[in-house]
CSV table of N, CA and C in Angstrom, one decimal:
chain,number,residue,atom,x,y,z
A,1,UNK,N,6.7,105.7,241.9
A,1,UNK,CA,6.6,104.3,242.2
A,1,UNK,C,7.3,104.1,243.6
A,2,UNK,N,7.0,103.4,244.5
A,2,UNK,CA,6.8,103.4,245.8
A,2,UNK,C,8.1,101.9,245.6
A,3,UNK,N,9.0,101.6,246.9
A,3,UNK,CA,10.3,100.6,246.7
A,3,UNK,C,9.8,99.5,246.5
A,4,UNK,N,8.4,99.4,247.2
A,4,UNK,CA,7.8,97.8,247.1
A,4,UNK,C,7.6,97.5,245.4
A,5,UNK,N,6.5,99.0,245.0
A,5,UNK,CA,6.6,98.4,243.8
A,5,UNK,C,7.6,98.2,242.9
A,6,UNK,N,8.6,99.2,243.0
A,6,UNK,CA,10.1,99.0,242.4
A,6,UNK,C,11.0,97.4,242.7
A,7,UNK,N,10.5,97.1,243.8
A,7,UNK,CA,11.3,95.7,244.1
A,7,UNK,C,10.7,94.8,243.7
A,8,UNK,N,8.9,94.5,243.5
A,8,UNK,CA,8.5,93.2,242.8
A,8,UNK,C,8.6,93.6,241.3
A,9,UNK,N,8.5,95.3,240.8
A,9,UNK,CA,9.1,95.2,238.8
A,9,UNK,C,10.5,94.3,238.8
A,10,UNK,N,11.3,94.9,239.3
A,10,UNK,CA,12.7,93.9,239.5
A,10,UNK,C,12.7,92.9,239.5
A,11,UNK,N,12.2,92.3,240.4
A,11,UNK,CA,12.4,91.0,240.7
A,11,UNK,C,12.0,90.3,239.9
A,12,UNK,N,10.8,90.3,239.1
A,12,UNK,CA,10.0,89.9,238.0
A,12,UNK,C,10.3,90.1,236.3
A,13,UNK,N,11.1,91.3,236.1
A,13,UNK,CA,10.9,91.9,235.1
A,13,UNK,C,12.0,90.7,234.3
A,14,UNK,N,11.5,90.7,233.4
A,14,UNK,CA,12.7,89.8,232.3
A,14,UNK,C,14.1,90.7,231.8
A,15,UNK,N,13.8,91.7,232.3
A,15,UNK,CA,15.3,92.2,231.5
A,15,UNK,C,16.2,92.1,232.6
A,16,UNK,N,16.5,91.2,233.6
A,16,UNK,CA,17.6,91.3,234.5
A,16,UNK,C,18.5,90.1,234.2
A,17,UNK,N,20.0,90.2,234.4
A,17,UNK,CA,21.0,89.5,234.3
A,17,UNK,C,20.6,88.6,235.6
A,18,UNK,N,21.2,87.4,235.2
A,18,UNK,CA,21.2,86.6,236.5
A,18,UNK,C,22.1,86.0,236.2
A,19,UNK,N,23.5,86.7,235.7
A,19,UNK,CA,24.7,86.4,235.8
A,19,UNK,C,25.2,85.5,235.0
A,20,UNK,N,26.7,84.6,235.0
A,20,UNK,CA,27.3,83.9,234.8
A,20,UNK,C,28.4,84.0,235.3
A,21,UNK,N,28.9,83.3,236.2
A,21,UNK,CA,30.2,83.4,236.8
A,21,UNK,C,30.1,84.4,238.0
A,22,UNK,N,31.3,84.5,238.4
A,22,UNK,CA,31.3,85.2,239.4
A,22,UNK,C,30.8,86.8,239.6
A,23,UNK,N,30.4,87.2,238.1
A,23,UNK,CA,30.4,88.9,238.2
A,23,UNK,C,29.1,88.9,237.9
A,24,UNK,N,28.4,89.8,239.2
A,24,UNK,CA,27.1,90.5,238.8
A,24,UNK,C,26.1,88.6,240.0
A,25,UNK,N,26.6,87.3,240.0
A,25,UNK,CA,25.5,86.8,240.6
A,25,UNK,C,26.4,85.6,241.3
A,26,UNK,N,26.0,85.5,242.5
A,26,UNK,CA,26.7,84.9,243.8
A,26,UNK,C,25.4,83.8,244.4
A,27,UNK,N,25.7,82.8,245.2
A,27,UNK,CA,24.5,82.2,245.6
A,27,UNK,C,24.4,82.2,247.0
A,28,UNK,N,25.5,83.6,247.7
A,28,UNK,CA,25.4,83.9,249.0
A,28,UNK,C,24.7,85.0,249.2
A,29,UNK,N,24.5,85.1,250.5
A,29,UNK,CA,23.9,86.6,250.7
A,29,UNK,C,22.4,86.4,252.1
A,30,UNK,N,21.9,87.1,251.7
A,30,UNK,CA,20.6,87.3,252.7
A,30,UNK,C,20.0,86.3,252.1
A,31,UNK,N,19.3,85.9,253.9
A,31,UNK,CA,18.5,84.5,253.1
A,31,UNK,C,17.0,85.4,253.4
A,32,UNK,N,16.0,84.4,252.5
A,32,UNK,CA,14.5,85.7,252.3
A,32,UNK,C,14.0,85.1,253.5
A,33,UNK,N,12.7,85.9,253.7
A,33,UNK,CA,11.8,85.8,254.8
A,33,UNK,C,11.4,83.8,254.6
A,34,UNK,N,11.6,83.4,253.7
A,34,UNK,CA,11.0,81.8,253.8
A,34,UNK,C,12.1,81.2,254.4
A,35,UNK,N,13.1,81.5,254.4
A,35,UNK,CA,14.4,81.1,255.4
A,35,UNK,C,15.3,80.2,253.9
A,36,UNK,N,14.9,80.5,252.9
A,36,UNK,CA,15.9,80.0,251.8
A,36,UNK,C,16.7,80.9,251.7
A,37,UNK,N,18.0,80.3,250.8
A,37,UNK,CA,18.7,81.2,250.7
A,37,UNK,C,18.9,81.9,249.0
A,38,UNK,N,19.5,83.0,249.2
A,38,UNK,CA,18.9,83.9,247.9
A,38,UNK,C,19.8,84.3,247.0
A,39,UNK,N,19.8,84.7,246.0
A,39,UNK,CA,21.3,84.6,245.1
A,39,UNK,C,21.3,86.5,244.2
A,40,UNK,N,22.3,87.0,244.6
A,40,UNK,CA,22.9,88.2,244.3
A,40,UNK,C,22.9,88.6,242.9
A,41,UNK,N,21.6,89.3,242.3
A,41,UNK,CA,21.4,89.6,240.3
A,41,UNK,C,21.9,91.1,240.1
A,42,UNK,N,21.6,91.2,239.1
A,42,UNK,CA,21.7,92.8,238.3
A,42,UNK,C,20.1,93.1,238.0
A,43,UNK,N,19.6,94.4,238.3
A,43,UNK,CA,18.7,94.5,237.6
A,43,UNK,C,18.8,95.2,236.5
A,44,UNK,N,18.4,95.0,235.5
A,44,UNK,CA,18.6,96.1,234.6
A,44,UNK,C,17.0,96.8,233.8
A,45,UNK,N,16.2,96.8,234.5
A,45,UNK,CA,14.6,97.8,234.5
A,45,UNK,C,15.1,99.2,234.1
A,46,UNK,N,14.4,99.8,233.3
A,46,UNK,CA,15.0,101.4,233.3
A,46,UNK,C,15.2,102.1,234.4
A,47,UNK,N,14.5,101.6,235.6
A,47,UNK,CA,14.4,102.3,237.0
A,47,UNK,C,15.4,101.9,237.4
A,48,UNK,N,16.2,100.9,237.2
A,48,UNK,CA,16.9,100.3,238.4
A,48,UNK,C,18.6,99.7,237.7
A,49,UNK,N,18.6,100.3,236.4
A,49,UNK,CA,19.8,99.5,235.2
A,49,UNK,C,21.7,99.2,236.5
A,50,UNK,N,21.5,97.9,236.6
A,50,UNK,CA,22.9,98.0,237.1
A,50,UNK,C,22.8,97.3,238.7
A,51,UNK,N,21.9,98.2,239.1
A,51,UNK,CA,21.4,98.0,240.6
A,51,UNK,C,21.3,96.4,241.2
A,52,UNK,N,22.0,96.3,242.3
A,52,UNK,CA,22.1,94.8,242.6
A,52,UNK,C,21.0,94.2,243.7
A,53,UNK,N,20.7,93.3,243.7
A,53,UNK,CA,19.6,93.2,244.4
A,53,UNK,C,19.5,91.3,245.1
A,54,UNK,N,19.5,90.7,246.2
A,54,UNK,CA,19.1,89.9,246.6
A,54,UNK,C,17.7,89.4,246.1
A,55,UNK,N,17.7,87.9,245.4
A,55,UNK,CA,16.3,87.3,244.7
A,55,UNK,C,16.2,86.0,245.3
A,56,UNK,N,14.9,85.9,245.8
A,56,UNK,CA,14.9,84.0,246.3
A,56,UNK,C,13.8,83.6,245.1
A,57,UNK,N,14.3,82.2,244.3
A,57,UNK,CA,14.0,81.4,243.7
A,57,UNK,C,12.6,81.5,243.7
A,58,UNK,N,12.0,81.4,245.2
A,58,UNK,CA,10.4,81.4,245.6
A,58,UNK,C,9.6,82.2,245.3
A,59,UNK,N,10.2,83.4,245.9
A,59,UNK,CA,9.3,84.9,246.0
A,59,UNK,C,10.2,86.0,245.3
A,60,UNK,N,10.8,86.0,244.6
A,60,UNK,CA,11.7,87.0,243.9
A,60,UNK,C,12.2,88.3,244.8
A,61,UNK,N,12.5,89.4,244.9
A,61,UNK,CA,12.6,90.3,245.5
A,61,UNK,C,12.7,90.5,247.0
A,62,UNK,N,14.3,90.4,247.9
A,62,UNK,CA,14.4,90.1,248.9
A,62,UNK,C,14.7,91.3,249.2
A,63,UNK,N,15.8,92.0,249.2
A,63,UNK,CA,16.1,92.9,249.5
A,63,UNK,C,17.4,94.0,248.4
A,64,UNK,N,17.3,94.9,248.3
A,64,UNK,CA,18.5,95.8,247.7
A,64,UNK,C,20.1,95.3,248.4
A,65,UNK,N,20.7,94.8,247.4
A,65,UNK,CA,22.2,94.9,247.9
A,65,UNK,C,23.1,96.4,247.7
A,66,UNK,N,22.7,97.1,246.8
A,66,UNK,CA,23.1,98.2,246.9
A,66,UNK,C,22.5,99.4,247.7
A,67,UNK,N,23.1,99.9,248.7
A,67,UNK,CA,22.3,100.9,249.6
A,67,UNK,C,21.5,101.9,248.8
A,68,UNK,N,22.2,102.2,248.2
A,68,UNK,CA,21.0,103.7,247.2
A,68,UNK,C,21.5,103.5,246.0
A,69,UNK,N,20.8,104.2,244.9
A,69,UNK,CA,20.7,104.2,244.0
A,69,UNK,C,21.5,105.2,243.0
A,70,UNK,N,21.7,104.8,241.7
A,70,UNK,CA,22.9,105.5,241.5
A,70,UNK,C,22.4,107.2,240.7
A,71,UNK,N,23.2,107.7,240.4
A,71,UNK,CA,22.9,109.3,240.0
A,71,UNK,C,22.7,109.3,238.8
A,72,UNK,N,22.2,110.4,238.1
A,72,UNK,CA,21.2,110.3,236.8
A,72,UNK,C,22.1,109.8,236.0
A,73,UNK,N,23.4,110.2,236.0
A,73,UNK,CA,24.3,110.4,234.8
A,73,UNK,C,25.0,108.9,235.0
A,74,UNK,N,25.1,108.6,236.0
A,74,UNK,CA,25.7,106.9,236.1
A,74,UNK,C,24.4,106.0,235.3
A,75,UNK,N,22.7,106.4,235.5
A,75,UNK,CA,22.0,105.3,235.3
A,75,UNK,C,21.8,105.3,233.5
A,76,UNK,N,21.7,107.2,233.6
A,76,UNK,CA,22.0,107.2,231.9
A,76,UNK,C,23.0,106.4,231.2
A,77,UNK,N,24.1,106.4,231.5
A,77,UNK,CA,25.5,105.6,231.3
A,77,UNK,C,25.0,104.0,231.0
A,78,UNK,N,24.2,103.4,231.9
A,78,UNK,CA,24.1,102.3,231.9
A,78,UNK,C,22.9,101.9,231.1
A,79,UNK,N,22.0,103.2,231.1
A,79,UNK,CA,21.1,102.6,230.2
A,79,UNK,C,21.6,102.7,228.3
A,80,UNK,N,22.5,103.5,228.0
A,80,UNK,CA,22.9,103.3,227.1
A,80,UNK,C,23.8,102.4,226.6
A,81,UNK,N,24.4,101.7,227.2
A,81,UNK,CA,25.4,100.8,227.2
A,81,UNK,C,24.3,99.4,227.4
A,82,UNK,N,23.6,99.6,228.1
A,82,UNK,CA,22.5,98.2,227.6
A,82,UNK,C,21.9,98.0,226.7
A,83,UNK,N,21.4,99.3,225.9
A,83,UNK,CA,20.8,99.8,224.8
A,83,UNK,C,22.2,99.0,223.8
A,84,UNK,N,23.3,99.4,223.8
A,84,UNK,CA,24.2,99.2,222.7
A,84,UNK,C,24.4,97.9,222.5
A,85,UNK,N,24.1,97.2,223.3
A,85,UNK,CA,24.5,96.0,223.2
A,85,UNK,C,23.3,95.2,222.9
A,86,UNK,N,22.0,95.7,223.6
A,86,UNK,CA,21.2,95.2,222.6
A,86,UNK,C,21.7,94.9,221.0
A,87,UNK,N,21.9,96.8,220.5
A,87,UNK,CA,21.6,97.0,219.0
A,87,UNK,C,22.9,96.2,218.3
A,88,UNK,N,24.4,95.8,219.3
A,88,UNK,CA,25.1,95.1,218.4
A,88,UNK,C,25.1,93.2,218.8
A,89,UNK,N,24.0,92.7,219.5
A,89,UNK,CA,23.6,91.4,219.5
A,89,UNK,C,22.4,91.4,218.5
A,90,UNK,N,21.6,92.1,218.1
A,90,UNK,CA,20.5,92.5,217.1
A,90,UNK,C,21.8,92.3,215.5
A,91,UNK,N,22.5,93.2,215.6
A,91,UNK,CA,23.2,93.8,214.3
A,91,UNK,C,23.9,92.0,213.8
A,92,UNK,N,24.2,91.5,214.9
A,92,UNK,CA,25.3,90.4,215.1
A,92,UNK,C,24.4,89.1,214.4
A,93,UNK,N,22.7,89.2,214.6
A,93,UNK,CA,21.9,87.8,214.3
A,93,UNK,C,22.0,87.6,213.3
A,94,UNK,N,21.5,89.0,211.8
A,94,UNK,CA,21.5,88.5,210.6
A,94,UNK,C,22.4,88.2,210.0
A,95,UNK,N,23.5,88.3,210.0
A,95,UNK,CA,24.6,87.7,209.8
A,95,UNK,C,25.1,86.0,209.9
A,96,UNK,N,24.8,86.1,211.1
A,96,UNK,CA,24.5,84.6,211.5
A,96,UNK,C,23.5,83.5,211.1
A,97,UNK,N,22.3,84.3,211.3
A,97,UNK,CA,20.9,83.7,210.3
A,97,UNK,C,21.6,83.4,209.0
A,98,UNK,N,22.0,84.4,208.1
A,98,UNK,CA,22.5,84.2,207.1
A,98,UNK,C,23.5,83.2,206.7
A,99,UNK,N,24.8,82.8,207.3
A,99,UNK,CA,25.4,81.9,207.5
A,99,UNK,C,24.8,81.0,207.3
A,100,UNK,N,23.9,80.4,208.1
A,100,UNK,CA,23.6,79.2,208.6
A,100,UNK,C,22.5,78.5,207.5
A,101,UNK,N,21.6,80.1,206.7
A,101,UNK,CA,20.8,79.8,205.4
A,101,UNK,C,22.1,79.2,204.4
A,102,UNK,N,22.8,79.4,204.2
A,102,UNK,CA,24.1,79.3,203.5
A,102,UNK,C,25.0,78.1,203.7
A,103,UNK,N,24.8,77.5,205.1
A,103,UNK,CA,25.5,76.5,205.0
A,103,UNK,C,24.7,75.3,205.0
A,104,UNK,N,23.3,75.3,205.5
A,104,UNK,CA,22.4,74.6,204.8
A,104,UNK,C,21.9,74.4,203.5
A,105,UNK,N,22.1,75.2,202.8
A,105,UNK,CA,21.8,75.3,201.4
A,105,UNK,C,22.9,74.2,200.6
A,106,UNK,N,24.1,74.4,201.0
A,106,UNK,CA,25.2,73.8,200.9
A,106,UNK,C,25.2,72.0,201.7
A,107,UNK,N,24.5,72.4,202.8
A,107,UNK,CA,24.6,71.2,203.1
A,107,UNK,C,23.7,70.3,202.4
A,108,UNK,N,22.7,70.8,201.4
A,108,UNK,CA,21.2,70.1,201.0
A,108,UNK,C,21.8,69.6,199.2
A,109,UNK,N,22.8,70.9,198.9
A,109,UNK,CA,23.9,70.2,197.8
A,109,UNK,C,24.7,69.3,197.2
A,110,UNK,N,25.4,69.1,198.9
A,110,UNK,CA,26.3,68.2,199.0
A,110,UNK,C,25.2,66.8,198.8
A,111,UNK,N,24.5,66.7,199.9
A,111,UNK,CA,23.8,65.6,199.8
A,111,UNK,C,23.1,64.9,198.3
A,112,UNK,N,22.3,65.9,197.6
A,112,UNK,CA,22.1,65.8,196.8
A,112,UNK,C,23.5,64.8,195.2
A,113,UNK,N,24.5,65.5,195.6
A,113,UNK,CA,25.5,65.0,194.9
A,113,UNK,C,25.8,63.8,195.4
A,114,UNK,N,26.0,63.7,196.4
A,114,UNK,CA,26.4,62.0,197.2
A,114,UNK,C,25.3,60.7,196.7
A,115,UNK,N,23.9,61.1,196.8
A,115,UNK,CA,22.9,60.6,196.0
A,115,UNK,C,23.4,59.9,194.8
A,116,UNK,N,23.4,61.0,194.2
A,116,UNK,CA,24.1,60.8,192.5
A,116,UNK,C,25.1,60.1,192.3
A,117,UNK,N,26.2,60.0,193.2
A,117,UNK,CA,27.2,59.7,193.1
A,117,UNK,C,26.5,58.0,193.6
A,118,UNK,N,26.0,58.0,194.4
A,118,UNK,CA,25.8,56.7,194.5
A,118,UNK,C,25.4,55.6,193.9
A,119,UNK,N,24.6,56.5,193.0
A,119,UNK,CA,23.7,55.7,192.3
A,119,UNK,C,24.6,55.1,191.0
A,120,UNK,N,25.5,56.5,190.6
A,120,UNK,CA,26.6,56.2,189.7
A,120,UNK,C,27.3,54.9,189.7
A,121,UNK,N,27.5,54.9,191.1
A,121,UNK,CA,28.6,53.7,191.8
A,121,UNK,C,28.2,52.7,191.6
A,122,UNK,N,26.6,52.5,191.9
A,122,UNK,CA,25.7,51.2,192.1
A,122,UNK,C,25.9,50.8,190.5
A,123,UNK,N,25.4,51.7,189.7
A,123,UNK,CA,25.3,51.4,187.8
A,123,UNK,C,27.0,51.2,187.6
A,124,UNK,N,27.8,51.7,188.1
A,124,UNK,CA,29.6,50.6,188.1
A,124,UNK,C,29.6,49.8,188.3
A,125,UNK,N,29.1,48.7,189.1
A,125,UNK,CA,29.5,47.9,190.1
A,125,UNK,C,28.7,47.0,188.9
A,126,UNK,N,27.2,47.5,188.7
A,126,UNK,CA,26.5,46.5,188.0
A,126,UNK,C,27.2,45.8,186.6
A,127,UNK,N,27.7,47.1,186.2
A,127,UNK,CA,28.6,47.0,184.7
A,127,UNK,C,30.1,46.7,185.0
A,128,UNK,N,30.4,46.6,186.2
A,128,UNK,CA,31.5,45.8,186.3
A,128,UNK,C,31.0,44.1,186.3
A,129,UNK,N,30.3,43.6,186.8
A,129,UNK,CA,29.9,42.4,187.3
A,129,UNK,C,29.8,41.7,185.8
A,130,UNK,N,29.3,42.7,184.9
A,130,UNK,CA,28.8,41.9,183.3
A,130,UNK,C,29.9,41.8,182.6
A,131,UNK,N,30.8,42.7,182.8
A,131,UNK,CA,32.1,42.7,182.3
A,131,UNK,C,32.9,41.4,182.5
A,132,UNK,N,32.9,41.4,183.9
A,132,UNK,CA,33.6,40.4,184.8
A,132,UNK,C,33.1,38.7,183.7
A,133,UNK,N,31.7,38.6,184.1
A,133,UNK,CA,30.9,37.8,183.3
A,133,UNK,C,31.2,37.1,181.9
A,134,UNK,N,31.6,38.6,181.3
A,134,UNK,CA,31.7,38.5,180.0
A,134,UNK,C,33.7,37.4,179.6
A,135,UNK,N,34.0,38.8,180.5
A,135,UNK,CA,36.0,38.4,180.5
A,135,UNK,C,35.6,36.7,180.8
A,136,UNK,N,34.8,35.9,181.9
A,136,UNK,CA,34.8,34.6,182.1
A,136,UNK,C,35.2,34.0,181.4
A,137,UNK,N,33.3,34.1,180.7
A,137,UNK,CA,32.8,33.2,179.0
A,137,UNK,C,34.0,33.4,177.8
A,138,UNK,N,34.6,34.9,177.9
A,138,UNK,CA,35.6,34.9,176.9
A,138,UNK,C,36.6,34.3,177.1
A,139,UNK,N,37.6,33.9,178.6
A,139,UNK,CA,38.6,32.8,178.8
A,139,UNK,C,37.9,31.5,178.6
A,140,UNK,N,36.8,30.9,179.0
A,140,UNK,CA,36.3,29.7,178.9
A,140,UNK,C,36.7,29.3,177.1
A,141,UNK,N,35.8,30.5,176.8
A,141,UNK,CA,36.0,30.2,175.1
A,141,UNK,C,37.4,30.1,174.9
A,142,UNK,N,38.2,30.6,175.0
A,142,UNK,CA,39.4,31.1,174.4
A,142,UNK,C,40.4,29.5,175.0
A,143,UNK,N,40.1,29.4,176.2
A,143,UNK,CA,40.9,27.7,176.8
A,143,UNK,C,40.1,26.6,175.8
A,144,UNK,N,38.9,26.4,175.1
A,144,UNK,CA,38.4,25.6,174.8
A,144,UNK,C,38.9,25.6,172.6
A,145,UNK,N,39.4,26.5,172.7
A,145,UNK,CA,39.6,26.9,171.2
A,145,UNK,C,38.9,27.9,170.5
A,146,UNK,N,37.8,27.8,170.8
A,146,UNK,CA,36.8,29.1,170.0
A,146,UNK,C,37.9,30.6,169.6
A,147,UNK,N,36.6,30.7,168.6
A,147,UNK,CA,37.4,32.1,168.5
A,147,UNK,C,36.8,33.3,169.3
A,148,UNK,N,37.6,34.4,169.4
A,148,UNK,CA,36.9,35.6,170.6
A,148,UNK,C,36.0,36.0,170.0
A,149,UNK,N,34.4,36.7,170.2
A,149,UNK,CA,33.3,37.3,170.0
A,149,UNK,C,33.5,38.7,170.6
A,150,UNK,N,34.4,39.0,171.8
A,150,UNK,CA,34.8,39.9,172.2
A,150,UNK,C,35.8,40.9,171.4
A,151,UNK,N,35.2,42.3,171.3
A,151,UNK,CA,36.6,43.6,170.7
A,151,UNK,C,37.9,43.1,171.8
């Protein structure tokens, strides 16, 4: 593979960091041939894992920030440590997936009970009101002489 083609897989390929913070992506550096200015990524392609590289927004692939390329056993290093982190962000989802089945399921419980409870409340309120009703008629009667009809 010839650098041009090495530099537009790069520049294109989805598996590159394009940072957070200061380490690995900067928004100084070489500006590209369109005269923008271009911001400092990681590539991490199998060809190129680690390797830093100038990208403009427009045309992707400006130039190598690192002069050469690193030696077998450094890119091995890096491709395995990419690799791992894949397999413990992978190991990390079902867990999480799972959680969140779990606390929806719970969340779909609670609601359900609140429902109930409401409705409970509402059938209180109504059988308080008759009560209330009732206690009235039973003082009316009771100030007027009657006898109670009420236990």
């Amino acid at each position: 593979m010839s650098a041009s083609q090495i530099s537009k897989s790069d520049a294109n390929n989805s598996k590159m960091s394009f940072g957070q913070g200061s380490y690995g992506h900067s928004s100084w550096g070489r500006s590209c041939n369109c005269g923008r200015s271009t911001t400092k990524i990681k590539s991490w392609t199998d060809d190129n894992p680690g390797r830093r590289f100038f990208r403009c927004d427009v045309h992707g692939f400006v130039s190598w920030s690192d002069v050469e390329k690193q030696c077998t056993w450094q890119k091995l290093s890096l491709l395995e440590a990419r690799d791992e982190l894949k397999a413990l962000k992978e190991s990390l989802r079902t867990p999480i997936n799972q959680q969140a089945i779990k606390e929806e399921e719970e969340t779909k419980k609670l609601e359900e009970e609140t429902k109930k409870l409401e409705v409970e409340k509402k059938t209180l309120e109504e059988e308080k009101k008759v009560w209330k009703e009732k206690e009235k008629l039973h003082n009316q009667l009771q100030s007027r002489g009657h006898v109670s009809l009420l236990p």
